[in-house]
Short mmCIF file of C-alpha atoms and ligand atoms in Angstrom, two decimals:
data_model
loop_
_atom_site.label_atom_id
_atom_site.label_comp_id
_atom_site.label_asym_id
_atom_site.label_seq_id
_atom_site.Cartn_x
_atom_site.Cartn_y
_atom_site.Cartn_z
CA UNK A 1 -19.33 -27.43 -8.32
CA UNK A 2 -15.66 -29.31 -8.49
CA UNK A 3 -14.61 -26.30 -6.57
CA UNK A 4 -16.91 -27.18 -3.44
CA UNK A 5 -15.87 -31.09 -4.22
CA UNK A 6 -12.29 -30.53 -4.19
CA UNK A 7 -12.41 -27.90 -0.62
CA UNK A 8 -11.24 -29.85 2.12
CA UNK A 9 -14.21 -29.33 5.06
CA UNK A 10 -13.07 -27.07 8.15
CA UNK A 11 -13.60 -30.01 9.96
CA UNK A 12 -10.90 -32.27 7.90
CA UNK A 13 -7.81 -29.37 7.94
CA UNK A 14 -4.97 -29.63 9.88
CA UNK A 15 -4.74 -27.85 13.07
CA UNK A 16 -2.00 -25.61 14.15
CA UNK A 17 -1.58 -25.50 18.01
CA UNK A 18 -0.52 -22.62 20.00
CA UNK A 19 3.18 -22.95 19.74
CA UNK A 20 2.47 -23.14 15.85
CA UNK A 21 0.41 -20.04 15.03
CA UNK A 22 3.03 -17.72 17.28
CA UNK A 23 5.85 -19.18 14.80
CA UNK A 24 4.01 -17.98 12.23
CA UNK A 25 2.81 -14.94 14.18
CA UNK A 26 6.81 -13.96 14.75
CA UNK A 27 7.90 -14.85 11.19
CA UNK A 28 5.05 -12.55 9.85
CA UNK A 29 6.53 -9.94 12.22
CA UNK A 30 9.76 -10.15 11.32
CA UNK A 31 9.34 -10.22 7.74
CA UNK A 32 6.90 -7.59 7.10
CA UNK A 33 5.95 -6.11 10.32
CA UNK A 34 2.26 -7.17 10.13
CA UNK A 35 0.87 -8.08 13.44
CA UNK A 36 -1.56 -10.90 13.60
CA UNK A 37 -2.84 -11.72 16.86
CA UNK A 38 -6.00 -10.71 16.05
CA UNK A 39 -6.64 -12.68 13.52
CA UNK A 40 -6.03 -15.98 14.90
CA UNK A 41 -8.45 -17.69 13.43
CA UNK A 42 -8.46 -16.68 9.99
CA UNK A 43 -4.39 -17.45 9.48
CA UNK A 44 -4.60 -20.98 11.03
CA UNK A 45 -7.16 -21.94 8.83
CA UNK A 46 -5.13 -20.29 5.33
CA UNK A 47 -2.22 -21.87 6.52
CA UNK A 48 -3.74 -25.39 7.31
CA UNK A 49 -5.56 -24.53 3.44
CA UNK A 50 -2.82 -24.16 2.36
CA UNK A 51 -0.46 -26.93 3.56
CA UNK A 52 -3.38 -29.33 1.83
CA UNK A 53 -3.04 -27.89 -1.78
CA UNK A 54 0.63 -28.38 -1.66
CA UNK A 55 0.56 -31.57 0.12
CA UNK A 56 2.05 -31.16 3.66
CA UNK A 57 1.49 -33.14 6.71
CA UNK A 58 2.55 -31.66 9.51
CA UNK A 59 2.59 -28.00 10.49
CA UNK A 60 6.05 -28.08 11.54
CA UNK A 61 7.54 -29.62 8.09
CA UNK A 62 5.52 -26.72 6.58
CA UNK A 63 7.38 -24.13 8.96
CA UNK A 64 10.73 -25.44 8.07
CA UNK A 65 10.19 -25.49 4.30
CA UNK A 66 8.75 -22.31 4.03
CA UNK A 67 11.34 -20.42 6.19
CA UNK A 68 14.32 -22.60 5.21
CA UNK A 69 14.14 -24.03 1.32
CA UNK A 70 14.30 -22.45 -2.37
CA UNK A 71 10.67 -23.92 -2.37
CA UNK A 72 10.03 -21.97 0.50
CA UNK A 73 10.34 -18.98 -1.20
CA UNK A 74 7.90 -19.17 -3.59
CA UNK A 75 5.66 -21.22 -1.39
CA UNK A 76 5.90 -17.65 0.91
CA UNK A 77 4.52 -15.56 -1.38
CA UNK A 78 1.56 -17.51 -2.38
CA UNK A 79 0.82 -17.88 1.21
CA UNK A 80 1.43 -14.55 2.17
CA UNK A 81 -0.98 -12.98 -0.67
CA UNK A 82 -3.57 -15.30 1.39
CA UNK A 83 -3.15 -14.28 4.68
CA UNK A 84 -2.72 -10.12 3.94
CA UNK A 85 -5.65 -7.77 4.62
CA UNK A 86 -5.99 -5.76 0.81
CA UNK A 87 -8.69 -4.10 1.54
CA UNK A 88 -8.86 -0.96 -0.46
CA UNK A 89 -10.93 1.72 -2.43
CA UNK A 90 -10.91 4.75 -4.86
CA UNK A 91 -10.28 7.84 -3.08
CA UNK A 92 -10.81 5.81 0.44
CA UNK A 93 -10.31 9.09 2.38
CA UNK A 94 -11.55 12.34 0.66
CA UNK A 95 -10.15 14.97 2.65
CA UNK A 96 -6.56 13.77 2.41
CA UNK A 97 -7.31 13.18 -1.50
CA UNK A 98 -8.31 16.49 -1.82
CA UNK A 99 -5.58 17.89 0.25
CA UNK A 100 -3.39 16.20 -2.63
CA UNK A 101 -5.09 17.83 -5.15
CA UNK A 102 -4.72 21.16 -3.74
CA UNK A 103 -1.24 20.97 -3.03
CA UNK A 104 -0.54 20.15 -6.55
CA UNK A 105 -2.20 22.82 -7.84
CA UNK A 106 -0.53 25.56 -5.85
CA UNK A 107 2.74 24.08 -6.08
CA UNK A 108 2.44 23.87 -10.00
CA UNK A 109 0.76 27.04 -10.38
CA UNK A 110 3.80 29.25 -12.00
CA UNK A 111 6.45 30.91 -9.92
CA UNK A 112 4.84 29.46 -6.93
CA UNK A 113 7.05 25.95 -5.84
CA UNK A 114 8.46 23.21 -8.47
CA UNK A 115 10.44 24.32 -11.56
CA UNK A 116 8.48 23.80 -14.96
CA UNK A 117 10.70 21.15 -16.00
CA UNK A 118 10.77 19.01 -13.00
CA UNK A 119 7.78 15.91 -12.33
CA UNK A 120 6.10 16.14 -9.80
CA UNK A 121 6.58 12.54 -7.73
CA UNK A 122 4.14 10.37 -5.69
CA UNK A 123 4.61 7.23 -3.96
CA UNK A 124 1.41 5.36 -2.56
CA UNK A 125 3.30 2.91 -0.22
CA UNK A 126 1.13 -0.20 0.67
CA UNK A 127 -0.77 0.31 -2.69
CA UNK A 128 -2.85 -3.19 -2.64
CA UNK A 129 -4.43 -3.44 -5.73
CA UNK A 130 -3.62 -0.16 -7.25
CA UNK A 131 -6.94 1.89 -6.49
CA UNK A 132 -4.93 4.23 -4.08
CA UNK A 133 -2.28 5.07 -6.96
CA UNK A 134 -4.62 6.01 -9.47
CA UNK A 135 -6.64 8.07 -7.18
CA UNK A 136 -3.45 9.93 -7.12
CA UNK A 137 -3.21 9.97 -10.06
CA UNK A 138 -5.89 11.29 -10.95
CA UNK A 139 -5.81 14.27 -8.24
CA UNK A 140 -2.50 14.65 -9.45
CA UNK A 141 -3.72 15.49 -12.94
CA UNK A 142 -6.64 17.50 -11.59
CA UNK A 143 -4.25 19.59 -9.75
CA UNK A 144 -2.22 20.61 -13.38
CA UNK A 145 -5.38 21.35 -15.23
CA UNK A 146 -6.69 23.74 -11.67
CA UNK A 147 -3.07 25.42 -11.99
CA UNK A 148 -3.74 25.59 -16.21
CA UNK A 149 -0.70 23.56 -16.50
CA UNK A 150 0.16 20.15 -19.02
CA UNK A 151 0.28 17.29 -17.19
CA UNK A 152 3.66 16.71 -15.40
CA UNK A 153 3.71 14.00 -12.54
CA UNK A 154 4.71 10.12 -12.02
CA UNK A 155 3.47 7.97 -9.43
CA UNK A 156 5.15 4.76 -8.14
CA UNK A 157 2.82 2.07 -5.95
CA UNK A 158 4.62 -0.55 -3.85
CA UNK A 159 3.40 -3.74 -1.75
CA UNK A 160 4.42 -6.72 -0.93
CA UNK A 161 1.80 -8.88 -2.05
CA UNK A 162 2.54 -10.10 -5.92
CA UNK A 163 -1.27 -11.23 -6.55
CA UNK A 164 -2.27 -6.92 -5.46
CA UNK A 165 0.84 -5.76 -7.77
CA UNK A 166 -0.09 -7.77 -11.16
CA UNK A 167 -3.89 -6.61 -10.42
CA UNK A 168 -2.88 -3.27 -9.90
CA UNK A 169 -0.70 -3.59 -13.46
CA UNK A 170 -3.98 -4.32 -14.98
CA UNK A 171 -6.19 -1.52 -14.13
CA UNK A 172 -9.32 -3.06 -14.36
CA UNK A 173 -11.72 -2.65 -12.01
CA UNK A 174 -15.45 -3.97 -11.28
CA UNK A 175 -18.31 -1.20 -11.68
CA UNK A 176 -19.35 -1.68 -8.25
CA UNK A 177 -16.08 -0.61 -7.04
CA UNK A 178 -16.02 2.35 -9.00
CA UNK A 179 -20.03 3.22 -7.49
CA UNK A 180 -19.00 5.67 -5.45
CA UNK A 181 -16.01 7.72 -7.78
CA UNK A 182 -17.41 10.97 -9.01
CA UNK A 183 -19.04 10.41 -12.34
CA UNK A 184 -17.29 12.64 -13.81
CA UNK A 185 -14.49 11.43 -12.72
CA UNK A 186 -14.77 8.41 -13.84
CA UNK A 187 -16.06 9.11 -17.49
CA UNK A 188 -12.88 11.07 -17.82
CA UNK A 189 -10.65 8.42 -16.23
CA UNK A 190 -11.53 5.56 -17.13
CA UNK A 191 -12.89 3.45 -20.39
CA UNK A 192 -16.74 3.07 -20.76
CA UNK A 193 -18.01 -0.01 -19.16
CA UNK A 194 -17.47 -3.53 -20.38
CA UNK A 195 -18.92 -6.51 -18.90
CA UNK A 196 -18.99 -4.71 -15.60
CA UNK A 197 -15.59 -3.51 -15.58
CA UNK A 198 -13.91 -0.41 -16.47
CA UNK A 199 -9.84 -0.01 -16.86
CA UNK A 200 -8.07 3.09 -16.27
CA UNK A 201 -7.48 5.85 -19.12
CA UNK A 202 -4.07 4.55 -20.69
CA UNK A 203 -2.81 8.30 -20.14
CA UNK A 204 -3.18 7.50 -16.58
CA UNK A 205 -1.70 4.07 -16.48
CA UNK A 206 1.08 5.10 -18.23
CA UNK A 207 2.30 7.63 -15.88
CA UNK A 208 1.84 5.00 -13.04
CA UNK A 209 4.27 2.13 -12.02
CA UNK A 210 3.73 -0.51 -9.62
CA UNK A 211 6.67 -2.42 -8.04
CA UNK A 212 6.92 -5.30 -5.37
CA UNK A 213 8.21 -3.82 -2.04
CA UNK A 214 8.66 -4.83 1.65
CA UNK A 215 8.32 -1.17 3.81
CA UNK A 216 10.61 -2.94 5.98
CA UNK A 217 13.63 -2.53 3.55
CA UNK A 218 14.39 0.71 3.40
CA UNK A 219 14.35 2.51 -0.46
CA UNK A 220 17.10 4.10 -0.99
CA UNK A 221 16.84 4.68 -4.58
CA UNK A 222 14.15 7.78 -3.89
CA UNK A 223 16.37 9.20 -1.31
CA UNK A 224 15.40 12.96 -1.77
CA UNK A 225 13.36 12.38 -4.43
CA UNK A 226 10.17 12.28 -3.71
CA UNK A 227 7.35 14.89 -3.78
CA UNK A 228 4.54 13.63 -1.87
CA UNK A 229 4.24 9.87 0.02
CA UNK A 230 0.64 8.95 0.51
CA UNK A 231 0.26 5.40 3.33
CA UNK A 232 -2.52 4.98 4.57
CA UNK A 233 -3.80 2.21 6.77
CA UNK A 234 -0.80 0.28 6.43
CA UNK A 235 1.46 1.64 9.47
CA UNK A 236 -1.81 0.73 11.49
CA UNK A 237 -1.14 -3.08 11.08
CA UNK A 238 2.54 -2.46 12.45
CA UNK A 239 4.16 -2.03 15.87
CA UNK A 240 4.46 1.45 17.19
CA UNK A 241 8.43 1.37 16.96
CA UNK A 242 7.97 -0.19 13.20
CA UNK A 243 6.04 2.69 12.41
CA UNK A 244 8.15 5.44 12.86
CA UNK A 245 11.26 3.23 11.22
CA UNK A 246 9.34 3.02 8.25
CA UNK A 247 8.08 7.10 9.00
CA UNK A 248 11.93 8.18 9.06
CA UNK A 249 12.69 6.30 5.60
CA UNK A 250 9.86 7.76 4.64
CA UNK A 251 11.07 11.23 5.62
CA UNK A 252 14.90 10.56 3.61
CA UNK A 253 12.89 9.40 0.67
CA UNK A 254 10.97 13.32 0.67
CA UNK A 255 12.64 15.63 -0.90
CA UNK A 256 12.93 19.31 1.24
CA UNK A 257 9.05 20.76 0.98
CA UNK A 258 8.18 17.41 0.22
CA UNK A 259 4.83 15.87 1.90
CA UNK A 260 4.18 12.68 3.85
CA UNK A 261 0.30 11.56 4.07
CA UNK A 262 -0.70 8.95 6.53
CA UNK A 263 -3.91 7.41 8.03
CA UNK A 264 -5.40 9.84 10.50
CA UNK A 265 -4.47 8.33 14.14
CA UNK A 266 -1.88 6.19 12.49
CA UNK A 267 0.96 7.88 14.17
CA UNK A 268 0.83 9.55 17.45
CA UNK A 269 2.73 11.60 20.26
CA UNK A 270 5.41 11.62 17.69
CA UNK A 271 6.41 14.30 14.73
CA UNK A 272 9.57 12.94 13.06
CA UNK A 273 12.78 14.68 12.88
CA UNK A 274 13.18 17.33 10.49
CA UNK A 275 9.23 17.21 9.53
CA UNK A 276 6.47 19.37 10.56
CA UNK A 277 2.94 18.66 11.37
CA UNK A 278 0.66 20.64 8.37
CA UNK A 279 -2.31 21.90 9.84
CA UNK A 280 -5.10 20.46 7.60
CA UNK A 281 -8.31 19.92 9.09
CA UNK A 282 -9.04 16.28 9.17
CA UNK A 283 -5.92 15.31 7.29
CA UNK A 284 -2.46 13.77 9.09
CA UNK A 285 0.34 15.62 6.94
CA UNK A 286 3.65 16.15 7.37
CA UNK A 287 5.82 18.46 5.60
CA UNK A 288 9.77 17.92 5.23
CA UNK A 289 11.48 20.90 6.36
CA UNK A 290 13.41 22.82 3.62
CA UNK A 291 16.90 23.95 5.28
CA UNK A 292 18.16 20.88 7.57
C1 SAM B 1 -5.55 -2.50 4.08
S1 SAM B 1 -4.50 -2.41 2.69
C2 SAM B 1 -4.50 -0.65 2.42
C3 SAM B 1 -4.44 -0.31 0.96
C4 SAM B 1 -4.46 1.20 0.66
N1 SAM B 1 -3.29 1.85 1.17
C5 SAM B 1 -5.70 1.83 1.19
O1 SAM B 1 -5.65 2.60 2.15
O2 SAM B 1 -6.78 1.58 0.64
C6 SAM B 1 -2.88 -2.70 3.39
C7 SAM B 1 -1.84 -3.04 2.34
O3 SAM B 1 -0.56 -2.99 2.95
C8 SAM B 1 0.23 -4.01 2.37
N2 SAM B 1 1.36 -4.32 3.26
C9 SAM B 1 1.34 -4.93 4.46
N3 SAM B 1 2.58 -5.06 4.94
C10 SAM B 1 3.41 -4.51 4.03
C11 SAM B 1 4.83 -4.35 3.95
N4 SAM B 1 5.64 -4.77 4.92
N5 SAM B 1 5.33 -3.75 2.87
C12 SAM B 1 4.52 -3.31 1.87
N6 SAM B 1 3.18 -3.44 1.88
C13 SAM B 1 2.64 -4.03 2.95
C14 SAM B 1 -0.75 -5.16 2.21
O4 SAM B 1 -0.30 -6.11 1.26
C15 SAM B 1 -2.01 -4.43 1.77
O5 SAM B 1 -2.13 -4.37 0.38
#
């Protein structure tokens, strides 16, 4: 009940005009390539929300703090876990998940691709609250036990929102959005249920680290070192030229043989350099070529 008490009424927030919302429309741009046009609306009124929990009058005090002040900073990132679109689900596109699986499995299966001794590495890039990264996870170790092999792989997840990161750390996750997992998936996977919730098998989470990351910056660290990258409906929120930027870091970060995985329709007319289109029915995969 305090909760409704203390929520200012649409009618009482502050509103941004035009000039406003398209300083906050290029800022969101320029930051993390996330295009908001669309959404009007909905970011003027988090924004004006938001300027009323911390106090601030005027929109364009607000601006200047967040874009200009050590406050600023930290005041960015609540604001900007408010006004990003996390939508997300287990195994959210099946055919590309089970392209994942089957590639691990036949490069796994002995004297067929990847030494023994060598992990086999994932990055889910624009990871929101970790559901993506454990799907991969667990393909990942479905793939070993196909190819009769132990368990080898590690799997990094990146966003840029802090609030999806620590969730994702967790690994707990409501029933309901497990309804639709494979049960046997999930008996394996995860713990029994508990007050509606089920976390992820600690074997699992232990083999899977989460990390705050802007796509925009490229990561140099996995230059070359990278097995498979799995993005999907991320690249769709940025500009055309944005996405292939983020498509050629994408392609360093692969190692030769190694896979990219996208949103089908999120890139088109366009094959990056040095990468080849995988003909998978229903699946938009790109394979690194070996000799460059
Ligand atoms: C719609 S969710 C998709 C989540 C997941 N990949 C899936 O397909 O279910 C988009 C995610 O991209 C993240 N994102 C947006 N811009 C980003 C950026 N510049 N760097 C990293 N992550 C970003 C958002 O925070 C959000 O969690």
């Amino acid at each position: 009940m305090s909760v409704l008490i203390n929520q200012p009424a649409l009618a009482e927030l502050p509103v941004l005009n035009g000039r406003q919302f398209r300083l906050w429309e290029d800022m969101l741009e320029n930051r993390i390539g996330v295009r908001v046009a669309k959404r009007q609306g909905y970011i003027c009124s988090e924004i004006s929300k938001r300027m009323i929990e911390g106090g601030w009058g005027d929109a364009d005090s607000y601006f200047r703090d967040v874009l200009g002040t050590l406050a600023g900073a930290r005041e960015w990132g609540i604001l900007l876990d408010r006004l990003l679109v996390k939508e997300t689900q287990f195994f959210r596109h099946q055919p590309s998940h089970d392209y994942v699986r089957a590639r691990v499995t036949s490069l796994v299966t002995p004297n067929s691709g990847i030494s023994s001794r060598s992990a086999f590495n994932i990055w889910s890039a624009g990871c929101a609250s970790g559901e993506e990264a454990y799907s991969l996870a667990i393909q990942a170790a479905e793939g070993f036990a196909a190819a009769g092999q132990p368990e080898n792989y590690y799997i990094v997840g990146t966003d840029v929102s802090a609030d999806a990161i620590a969730s994702a750390r967790e690994g707990i996750y409501s029933n309901s959005a497990l309804e639709q997992s494979p049960s046997m998936l999930k008996e394996k996977y995860f713990s029994p249920p508990d007050g509606g919730k089920r976390q992820v098998a600690s074997a699992v989470r232990q083999r899977v680290a989460f990390s705050i990351a802007n796509l925009l910056e490229k990561q140099t660290r996995y230059n070359n070192y990278l097995d498979l990258i799995y993005c999907q409906n991320v690249l769709v929120y940025f500009k055309h030229w944005r996405r292939r930027e983020i498509v050629k870091n994408f392609q360093a970060c692969l190692k030769p043989g190694g896979c990219l995985i996208i949103g089908p329709g999120e890139l088109t007319d366009w094959v990056p350099d040095n990468m080849r289109r995988l003909d998978v029915p229903g699946v938009q995969a790109y394979e690194k070529r070996r000799k460059q």
